[in-house]
N, CA, C and O atoms as a MOPAC input file, in Angstrom:
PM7 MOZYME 1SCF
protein

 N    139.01600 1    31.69700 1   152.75800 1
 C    140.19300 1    30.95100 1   153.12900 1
 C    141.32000 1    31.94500 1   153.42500 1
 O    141.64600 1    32.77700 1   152.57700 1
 N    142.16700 1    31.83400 1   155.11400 1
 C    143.14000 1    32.73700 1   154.86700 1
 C    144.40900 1    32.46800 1   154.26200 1
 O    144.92500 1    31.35600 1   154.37000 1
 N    145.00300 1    33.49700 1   153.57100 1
 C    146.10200 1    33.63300 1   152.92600 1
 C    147.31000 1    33.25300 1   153.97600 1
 O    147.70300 1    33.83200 1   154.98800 1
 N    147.75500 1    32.00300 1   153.30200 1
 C    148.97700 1    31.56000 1   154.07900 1
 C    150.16400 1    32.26200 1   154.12100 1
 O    151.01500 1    31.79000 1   154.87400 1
 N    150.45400 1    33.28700 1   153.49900 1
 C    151.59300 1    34.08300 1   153.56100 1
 C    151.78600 1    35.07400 1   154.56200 1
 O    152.72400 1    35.83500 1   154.79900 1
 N    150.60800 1    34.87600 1   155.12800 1
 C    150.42900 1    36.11000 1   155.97700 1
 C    150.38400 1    35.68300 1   157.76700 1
 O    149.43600 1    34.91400 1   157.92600 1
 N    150.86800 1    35.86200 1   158.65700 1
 C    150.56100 1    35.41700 1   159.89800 1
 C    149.31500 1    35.95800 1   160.39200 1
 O    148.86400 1    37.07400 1   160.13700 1
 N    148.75700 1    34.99200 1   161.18300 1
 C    147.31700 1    35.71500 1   161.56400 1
 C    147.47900 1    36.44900 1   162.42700 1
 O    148.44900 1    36.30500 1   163.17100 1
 N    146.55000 1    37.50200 1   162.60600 1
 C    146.72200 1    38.36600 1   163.64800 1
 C    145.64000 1    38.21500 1   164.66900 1
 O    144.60400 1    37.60400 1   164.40700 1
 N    145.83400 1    38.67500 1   165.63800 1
 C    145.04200 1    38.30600 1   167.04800 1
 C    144.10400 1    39.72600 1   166.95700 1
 O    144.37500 1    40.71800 1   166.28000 1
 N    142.72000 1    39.49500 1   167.98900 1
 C    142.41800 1    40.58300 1   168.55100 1
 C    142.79000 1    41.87300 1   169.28900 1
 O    142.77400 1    41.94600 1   170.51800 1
 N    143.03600 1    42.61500 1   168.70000 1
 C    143.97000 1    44.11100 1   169.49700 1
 C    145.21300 1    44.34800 1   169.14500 1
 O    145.81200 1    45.25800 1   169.71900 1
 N    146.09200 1    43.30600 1   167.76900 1
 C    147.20900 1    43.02100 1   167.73700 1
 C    147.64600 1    44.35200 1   166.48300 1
 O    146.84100 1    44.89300 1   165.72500 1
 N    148.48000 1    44.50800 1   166.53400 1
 C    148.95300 1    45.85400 1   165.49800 1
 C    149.59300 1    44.77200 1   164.51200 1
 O    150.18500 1    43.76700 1   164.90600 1
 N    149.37400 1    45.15000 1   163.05300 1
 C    149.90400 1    44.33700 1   162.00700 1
 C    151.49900 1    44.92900 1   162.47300 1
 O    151.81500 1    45.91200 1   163.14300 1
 N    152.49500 1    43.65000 1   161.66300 1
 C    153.84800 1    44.93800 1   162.01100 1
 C    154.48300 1    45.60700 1   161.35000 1
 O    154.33500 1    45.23200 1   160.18700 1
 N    155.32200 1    46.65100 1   161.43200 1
 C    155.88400 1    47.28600 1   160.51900 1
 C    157.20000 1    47.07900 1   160.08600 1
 O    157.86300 1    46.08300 1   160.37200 1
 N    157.58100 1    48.02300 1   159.39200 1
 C    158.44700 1    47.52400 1   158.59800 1
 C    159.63600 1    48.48600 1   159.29600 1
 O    160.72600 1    47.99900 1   159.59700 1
 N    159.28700 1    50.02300 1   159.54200 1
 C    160.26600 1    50.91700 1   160.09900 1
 C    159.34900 1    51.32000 1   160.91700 1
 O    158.12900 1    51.26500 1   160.76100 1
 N    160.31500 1    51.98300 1   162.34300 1
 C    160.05000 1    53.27700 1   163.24900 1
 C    158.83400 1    54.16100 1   162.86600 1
 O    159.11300 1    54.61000 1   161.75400 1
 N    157.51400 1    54.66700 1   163.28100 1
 C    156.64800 1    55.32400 1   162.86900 1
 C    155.48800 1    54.96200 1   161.35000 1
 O    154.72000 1    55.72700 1   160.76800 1
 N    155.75100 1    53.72800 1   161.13800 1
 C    155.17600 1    53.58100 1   160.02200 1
 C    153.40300 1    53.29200 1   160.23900 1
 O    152.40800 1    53.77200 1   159.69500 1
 N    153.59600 1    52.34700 1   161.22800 1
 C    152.07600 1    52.58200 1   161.95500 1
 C    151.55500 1    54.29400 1   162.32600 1
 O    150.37500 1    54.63400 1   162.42000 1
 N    152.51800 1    55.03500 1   162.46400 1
 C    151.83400 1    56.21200 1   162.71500 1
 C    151.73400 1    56.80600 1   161.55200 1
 O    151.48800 1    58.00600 1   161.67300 1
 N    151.82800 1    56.44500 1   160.49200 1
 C    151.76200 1    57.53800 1   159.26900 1
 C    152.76700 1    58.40900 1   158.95900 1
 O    152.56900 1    59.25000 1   158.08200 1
 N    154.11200 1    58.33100 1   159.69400 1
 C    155.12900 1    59.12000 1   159.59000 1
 C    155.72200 1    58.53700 1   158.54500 1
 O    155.38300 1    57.39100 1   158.24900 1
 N    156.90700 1    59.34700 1   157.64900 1
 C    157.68500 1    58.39800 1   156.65000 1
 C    159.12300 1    57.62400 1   157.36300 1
 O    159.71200 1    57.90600 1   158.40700 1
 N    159.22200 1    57.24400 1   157.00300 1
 C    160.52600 1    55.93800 1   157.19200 1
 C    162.11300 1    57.36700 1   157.47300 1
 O    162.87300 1    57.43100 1   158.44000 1
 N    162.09000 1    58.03600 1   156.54300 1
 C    163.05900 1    59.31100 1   156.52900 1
 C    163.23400 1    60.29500 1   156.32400 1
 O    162.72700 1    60.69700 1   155.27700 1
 N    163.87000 1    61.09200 1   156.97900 1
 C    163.78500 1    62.90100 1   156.64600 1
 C    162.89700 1    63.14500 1   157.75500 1
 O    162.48600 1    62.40100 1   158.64500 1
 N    162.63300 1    64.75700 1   157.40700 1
 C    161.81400 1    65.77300 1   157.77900 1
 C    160.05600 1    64.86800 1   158.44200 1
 O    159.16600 1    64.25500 1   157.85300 1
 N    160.26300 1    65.20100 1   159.72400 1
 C    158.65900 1    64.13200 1   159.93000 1
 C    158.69400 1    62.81500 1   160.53500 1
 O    157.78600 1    62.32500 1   161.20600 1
 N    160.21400 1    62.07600 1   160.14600 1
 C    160.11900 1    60.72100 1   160.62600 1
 C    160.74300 1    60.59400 1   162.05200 1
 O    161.59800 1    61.33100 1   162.54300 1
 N    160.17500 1    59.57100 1   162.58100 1
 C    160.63100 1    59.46800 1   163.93200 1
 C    161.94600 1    59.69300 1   164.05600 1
 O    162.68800 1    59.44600 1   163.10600 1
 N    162.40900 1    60.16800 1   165.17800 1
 C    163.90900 1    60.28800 1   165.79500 1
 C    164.22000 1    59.53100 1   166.23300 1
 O    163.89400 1    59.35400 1   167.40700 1
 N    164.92500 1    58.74200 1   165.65900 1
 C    165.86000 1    57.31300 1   166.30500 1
 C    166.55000 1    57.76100 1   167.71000 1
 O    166.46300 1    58.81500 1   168.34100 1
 N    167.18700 1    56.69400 1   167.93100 1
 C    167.38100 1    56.42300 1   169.80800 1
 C    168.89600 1    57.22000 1   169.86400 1
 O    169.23400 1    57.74600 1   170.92500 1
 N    169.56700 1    57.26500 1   168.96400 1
 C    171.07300 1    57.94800 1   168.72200 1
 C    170.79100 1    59.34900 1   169.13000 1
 O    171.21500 1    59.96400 1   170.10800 1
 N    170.21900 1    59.61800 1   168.45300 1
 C    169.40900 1    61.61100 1   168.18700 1
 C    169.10900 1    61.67200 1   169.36400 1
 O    169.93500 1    62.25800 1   170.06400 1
 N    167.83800 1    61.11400 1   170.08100 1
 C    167.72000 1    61.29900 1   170.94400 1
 C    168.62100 1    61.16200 1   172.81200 1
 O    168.69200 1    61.70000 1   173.91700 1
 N    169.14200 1    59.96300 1   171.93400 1
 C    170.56000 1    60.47400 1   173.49200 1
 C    171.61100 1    61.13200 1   173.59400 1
 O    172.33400 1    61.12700 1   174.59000 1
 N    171.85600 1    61.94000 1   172.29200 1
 C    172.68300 1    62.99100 1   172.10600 1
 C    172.07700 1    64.10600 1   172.52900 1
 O    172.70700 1    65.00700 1   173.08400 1
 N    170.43100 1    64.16600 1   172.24500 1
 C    170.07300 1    65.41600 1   173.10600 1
 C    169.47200 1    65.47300 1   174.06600 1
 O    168.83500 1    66.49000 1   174.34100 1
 N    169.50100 1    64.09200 1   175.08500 1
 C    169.58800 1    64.02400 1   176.17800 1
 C    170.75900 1    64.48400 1   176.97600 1
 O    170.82300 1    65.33600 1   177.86200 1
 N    171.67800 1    63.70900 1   176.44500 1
 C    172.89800 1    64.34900 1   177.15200 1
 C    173.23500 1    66.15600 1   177.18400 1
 O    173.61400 1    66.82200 1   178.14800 1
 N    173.04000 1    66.45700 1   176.25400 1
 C    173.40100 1    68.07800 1   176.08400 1
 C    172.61100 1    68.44100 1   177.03600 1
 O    173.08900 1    68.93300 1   178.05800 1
 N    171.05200 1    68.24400 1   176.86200 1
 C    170.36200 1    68.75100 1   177.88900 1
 C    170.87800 1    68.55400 1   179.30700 1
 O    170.45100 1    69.39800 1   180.09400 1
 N    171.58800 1    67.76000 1   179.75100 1
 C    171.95800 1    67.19200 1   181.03200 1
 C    173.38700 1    68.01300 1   181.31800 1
 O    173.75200 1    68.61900 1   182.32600 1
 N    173.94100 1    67.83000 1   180.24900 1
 C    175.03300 1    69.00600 1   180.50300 1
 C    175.04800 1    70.29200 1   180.55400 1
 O    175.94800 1    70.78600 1   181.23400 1
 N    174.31400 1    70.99500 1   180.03200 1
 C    173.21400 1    72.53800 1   180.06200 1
 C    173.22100 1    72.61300 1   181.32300 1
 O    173.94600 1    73.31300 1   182.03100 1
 N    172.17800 1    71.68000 1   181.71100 1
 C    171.65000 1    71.20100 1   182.89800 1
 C    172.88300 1    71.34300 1   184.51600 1
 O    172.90600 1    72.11900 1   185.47100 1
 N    173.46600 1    70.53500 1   184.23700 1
 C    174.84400 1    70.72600 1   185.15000 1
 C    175.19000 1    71.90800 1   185.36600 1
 O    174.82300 1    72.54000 1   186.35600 1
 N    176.18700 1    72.50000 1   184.17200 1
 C    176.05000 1    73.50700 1   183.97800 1
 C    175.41600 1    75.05100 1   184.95500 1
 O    176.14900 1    75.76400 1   185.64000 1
 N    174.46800 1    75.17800 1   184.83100 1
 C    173.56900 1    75.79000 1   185.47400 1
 C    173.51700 1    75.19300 1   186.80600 1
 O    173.66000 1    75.97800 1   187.74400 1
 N    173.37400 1    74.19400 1   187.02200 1
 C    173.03000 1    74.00300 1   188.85700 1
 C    174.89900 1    74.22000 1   189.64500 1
 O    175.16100 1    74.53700 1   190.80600 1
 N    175.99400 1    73.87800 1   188.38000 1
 C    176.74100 1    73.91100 1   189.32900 1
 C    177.51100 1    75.95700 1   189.50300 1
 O    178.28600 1    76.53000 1   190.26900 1
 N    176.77600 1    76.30100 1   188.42400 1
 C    177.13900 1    78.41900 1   188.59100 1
 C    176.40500 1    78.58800 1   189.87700 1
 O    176.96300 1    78.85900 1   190.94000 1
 N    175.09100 1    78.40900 1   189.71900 1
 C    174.15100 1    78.95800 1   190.95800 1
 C    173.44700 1    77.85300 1   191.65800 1
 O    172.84400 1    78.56900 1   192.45700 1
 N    173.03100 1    76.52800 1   191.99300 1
 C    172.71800 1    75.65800 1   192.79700 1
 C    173.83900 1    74.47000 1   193.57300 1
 O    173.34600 1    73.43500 1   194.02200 1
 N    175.02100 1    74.66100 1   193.66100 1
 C    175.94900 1    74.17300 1   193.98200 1
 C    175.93800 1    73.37300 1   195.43200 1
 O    176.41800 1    72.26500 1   195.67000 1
 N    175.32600 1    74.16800 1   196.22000 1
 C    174.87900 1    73.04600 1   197.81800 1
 C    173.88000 1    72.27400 1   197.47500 1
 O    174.04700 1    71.11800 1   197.86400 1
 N    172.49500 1    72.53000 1   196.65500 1
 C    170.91200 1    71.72500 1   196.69700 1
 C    171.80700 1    70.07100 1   195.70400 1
 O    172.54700 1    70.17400 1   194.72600 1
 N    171.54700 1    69.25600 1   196.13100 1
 C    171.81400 1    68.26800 1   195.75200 1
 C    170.80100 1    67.57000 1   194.20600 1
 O    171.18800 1    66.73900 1   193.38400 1
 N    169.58900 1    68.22100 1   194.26700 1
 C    168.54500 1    68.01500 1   193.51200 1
 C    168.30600 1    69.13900 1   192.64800 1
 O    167.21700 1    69.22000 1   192.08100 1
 N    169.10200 1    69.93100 1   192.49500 1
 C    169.02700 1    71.05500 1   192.09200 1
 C    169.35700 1    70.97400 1   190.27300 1
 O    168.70900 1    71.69900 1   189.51800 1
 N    170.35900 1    70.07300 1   189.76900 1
 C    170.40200 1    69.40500 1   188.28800 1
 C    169.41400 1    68.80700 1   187.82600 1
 O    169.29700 1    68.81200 1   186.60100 1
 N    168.40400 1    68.11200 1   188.64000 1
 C    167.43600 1    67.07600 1   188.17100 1
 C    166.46700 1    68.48500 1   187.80500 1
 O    165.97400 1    68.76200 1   186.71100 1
 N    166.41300 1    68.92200 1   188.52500 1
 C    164.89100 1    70.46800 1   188.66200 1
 C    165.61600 1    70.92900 1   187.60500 1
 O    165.39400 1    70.40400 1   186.51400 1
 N    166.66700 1    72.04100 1   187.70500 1
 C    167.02100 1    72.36700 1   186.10800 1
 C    167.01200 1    71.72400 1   184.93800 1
 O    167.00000 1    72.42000 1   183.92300 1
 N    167.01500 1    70.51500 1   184.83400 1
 C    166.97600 1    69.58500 1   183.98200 1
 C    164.93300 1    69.63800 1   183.59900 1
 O    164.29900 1    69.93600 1   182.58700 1
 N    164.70000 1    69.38300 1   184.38500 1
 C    162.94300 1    69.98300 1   184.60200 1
 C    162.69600 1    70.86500 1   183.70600 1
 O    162.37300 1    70.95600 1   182.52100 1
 N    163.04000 1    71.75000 1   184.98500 1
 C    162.66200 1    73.17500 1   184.07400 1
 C    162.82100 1    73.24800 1   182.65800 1
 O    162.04400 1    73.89400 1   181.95500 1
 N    163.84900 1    72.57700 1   182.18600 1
 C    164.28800 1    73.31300 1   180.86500 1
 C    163.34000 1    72.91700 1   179.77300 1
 O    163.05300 1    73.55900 1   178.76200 1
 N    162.78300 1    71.41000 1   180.26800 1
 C    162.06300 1    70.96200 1   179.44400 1
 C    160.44200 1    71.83200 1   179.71500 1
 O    159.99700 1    72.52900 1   178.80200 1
 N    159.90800 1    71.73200 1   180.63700 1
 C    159.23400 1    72.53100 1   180.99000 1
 C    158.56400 1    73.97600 1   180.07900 1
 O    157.43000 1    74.23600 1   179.67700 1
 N    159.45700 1    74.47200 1   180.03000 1
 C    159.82200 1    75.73100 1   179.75600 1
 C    160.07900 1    75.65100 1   177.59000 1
 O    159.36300 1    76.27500 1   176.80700 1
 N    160.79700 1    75.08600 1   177.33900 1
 C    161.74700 1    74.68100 1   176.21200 1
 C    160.34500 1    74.33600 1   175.23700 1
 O    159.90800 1    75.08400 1   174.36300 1
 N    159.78900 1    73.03400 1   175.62400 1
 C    159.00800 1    72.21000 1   174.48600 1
 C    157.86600 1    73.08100 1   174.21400 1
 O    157.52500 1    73.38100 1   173.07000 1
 N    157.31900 1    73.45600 1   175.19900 1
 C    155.75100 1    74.53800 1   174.95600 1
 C    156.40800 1    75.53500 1   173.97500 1
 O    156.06900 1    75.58300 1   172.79300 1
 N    157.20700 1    76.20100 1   174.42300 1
 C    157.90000 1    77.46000 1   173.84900 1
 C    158.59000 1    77.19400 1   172.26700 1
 O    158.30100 1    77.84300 1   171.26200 1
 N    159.47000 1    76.17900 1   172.33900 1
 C    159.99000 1    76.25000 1   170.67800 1
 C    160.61600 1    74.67100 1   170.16100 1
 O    161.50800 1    74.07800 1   169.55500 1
 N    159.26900 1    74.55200 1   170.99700 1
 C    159.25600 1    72.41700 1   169.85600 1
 C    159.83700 1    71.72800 1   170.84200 1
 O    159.68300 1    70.51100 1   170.74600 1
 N    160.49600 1    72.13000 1   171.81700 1
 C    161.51700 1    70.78800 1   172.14300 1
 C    162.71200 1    71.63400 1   173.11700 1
 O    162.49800 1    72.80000 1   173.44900 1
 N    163.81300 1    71.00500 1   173.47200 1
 C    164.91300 1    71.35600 1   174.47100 1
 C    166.10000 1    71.98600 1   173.72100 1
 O    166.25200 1    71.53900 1   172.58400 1
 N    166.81800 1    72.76100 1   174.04600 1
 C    168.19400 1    72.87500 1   173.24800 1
 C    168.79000 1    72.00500 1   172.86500 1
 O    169.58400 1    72.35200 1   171.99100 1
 N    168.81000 1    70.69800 1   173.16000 1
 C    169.28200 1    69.29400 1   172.81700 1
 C    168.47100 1    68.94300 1   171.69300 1
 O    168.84400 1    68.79000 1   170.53000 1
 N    167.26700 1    68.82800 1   172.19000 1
 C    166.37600 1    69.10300 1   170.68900 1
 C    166.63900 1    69.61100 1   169.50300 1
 O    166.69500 1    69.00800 1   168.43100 1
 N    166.83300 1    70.96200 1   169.75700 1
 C    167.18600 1    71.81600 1   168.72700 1
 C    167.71500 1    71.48000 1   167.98700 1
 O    167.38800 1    71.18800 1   166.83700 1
 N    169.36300 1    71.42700 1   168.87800 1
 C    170.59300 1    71.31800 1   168.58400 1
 C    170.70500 1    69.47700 1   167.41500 1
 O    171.42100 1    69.33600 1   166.42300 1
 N    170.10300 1    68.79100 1   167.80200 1
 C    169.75300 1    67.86400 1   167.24300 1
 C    168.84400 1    67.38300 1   166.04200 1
 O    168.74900 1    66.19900 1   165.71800 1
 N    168.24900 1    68.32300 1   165.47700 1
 C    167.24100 1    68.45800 1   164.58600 1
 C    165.74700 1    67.92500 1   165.11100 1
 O    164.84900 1    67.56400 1   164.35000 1
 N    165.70700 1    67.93900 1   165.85500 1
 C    164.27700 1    67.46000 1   166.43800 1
 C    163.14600 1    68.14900 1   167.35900 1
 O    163.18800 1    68.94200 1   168.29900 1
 N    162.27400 1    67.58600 1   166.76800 1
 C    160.91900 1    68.99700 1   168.03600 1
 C    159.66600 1    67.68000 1   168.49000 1
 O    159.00000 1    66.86900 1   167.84600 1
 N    159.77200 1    67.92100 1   169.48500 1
 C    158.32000 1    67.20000 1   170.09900 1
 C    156.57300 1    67.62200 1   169.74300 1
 O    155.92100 1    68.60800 1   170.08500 1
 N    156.30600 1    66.77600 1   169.16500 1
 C    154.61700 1    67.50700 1   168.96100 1
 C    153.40800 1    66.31800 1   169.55600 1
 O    153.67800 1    65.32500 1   170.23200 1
 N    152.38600 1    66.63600 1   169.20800 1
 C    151.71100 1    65.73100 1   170.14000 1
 C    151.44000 1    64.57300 1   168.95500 1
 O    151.59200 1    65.07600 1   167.84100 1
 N    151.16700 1    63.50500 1   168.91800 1
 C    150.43700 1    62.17000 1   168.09600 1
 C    149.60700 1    62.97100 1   167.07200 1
 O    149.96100 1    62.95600 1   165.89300 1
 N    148.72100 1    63.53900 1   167.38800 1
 C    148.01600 1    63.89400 1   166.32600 1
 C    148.20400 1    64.87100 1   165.79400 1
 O    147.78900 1    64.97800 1   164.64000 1
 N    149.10200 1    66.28800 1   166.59900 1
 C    149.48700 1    67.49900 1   165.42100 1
 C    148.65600 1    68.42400 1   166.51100 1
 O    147.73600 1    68.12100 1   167.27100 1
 N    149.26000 1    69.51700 1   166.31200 1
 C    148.83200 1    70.79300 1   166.64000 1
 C    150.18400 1    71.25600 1   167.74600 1
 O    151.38900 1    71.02400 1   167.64600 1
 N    149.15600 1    72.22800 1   169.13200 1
 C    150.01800 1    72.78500 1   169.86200 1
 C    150.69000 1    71.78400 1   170.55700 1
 O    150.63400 1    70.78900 1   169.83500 1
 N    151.30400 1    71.52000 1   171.59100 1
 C    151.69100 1    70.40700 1   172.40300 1
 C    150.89100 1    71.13500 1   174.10400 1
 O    150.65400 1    70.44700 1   175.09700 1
 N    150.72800 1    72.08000 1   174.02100 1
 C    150.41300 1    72.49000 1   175.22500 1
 C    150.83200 1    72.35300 1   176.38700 1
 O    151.90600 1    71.76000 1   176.28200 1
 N    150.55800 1    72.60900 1   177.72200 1
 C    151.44900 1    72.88700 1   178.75000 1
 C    150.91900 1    71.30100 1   179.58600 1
 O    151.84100 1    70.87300 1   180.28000 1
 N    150.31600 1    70.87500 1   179.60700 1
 C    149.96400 1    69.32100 1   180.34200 1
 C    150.78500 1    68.25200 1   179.83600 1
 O    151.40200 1    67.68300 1   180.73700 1
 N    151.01100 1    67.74800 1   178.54900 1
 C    151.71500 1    67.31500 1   177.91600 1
 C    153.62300 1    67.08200 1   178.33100 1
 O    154.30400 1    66.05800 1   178.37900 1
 N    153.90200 1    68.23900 1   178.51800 1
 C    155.00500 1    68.50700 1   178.71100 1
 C    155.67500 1    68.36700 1   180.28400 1
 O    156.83200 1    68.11700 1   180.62200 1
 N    154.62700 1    68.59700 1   180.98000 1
 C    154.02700 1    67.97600 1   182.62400 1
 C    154.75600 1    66.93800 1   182.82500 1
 O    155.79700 1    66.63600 1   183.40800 1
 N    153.68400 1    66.31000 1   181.99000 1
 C    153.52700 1    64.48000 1   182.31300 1
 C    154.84800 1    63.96700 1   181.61000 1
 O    155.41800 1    63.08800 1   182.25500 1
 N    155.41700 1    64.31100 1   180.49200 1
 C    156.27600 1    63.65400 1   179.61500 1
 C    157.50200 1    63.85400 1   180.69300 1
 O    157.76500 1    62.83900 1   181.33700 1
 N    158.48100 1    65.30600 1   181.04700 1
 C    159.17300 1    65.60800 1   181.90300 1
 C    158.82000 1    64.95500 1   183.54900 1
 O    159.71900 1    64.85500 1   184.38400 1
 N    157.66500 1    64.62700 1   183.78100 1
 C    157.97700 1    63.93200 1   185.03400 1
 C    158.28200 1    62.95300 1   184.78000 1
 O    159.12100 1    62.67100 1   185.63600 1
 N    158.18200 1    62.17800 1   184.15500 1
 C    158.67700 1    60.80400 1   183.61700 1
 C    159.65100 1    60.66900 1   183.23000 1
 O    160.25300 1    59.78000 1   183.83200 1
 N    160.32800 1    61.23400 1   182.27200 1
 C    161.79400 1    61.29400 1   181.33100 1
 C    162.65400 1    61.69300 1   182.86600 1
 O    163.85700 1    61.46400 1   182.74100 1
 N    162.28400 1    62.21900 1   184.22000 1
 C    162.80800 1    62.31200 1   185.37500 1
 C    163.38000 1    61.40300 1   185.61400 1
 O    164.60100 1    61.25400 1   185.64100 1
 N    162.54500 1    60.65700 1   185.82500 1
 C    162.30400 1    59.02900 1   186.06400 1
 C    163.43900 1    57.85000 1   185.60800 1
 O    163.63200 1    56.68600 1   185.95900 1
 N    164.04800 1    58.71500 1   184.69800 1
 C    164.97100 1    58.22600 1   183.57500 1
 C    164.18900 1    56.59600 1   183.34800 1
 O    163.59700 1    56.78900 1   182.28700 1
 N    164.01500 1    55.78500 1   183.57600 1
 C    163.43900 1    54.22300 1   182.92500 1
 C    162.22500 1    54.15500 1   182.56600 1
 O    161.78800 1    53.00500 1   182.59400 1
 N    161.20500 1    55.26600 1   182.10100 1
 C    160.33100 1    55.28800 1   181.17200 1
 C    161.01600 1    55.60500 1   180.00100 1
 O    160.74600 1    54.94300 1   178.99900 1
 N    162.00900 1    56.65600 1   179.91900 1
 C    162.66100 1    57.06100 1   178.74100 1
 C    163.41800 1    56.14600 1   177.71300 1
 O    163.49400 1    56.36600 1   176.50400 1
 N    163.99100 1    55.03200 1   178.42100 1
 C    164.72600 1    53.88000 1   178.04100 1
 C    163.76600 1    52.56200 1   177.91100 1
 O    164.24900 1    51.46400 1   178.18700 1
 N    162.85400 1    52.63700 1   177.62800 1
 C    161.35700 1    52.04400 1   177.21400 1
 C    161.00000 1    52.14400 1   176.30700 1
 O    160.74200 1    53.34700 1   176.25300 1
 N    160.63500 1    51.54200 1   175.00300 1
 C    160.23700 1    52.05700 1   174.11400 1
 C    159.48800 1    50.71200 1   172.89700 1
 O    159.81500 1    49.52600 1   172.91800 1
 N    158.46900 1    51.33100 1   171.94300 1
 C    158.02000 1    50.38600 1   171.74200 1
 C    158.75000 1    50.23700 1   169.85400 1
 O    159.79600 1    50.71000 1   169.40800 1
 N    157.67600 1    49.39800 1   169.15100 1
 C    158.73400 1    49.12600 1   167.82600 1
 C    158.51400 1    50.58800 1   166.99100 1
 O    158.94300 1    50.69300 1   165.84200 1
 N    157.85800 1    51.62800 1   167.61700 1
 C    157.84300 1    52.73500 1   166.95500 1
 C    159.12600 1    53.68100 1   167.63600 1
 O    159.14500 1    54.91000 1   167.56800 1
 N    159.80500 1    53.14500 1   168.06300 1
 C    160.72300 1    54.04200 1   168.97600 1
 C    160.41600 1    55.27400 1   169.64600 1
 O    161.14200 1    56.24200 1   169.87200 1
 N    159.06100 1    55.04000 1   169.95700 1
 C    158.43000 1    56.02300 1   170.92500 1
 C    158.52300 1    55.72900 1   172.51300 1
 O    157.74000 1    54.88300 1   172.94600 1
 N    159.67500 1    56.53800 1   173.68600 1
 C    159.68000 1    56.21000 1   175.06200 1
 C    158.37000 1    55.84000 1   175.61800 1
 O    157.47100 1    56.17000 1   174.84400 1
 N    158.02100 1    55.36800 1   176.50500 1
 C    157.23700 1    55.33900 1   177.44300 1
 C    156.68000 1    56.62400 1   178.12600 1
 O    155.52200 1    56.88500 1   178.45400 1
 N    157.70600 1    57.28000 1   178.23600 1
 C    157.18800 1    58.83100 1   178.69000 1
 C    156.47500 1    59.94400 1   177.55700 1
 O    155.88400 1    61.00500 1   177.75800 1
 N    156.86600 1    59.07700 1   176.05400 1
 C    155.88400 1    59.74700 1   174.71100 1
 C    155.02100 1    59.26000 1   174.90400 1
 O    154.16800 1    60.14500 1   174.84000 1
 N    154.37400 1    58.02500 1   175.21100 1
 C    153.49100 1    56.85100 1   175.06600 1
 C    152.13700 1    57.77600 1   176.10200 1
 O    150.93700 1    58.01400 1   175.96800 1
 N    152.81900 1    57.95800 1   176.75200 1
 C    151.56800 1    58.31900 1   178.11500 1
 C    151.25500 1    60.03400 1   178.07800 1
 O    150.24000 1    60.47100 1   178.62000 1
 N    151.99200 1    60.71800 1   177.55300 1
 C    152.11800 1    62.03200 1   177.35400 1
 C    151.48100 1    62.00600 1   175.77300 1
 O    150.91900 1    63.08400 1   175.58000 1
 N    151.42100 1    61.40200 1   174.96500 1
 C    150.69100 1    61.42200 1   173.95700 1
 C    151.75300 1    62.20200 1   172.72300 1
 O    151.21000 1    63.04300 1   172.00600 1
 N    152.78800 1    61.99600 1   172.57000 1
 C    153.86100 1    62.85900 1   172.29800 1
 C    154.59500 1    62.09000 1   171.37800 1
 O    154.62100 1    60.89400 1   171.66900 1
 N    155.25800 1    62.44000 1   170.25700 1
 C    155.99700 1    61.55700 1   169.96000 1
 C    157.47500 1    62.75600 1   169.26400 1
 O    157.18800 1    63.89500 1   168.89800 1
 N    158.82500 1    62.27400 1   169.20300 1
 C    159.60500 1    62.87900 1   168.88300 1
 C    160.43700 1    63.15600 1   167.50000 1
 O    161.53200 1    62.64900 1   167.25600 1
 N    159.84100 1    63.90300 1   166.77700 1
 C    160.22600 1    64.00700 1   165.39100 1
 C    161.66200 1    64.09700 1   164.53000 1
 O    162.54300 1    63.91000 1   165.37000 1
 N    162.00400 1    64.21100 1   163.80000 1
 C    163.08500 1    65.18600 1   162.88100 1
 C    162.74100 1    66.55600 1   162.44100 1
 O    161.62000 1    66.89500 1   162.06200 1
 N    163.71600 1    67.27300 1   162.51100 1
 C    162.80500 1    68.28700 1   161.84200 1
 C    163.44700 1    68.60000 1   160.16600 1
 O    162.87100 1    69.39400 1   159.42200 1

């Protein structure tokens, strides 16, 4: 007999949680737990201002020339030391879902997307973007 306290769950359906990352095994807070949406658009923005920055010293005619630096940095940044200067600067590092290196494909796919800007602003009840989702990535505290 099922337990009436409980809603039934469907085929393929994720029980739900209670906080951000809890389905993933992350803790609720601190060191490890997902990076809420605040964190992360604070070091979006820095990155974007970095970003500026740089295209407007030396790319000043290319019109597309902020979006590519903006690229690059990630590019370059997450393989190399967790994450973006916004990252950093923010307490946070990108690693992959399951742990280890993040490697150079990863960082590909996630940055062409976070391009995109409306995968980034996507996100599911783990507060993981759309551009973590498909890149296999998710964005920590550190």
């Amino acid at each position: 007999m099922p337990n009436s306290t409980q809603p039934p769950q469907t085929f393929g359906q994720l029980p739900p949680s209670t906080f951000p990352g809890e389905r993933l095994g992350l803790p609720e807070h601190g060191p490890g737990s997902v990076a809420r949406v605040g964190r992360r658009f604070a070091a979006y923005g820095i990155d974007a201002v970095l970003a500026w920055i740089v295209y407007y010293a030396f790319f000043y005619e290319s019109p597309w020339a902020s979006l590519l630096v903006f690229a690059a940095m990630n590019l370059v940044f997450i393989p190399t030391i967790g994450g973006t200067i916004g990252h950093r600067l923010m307490g946070m590092f990108v690693t992959p879902l399951r742990g280890g290196y993040v490697g150079l494909w990863r960082p590909l796919v996630r940055t062409a997307l976070l391009c995109l800007l409306l995968p980034a602003l996507v996100w599911d009840s783990d507060q993981r973007g759309f551009h973590d989702k498909i890149a296999g990535t998710v964005l920590l505290r550190r």
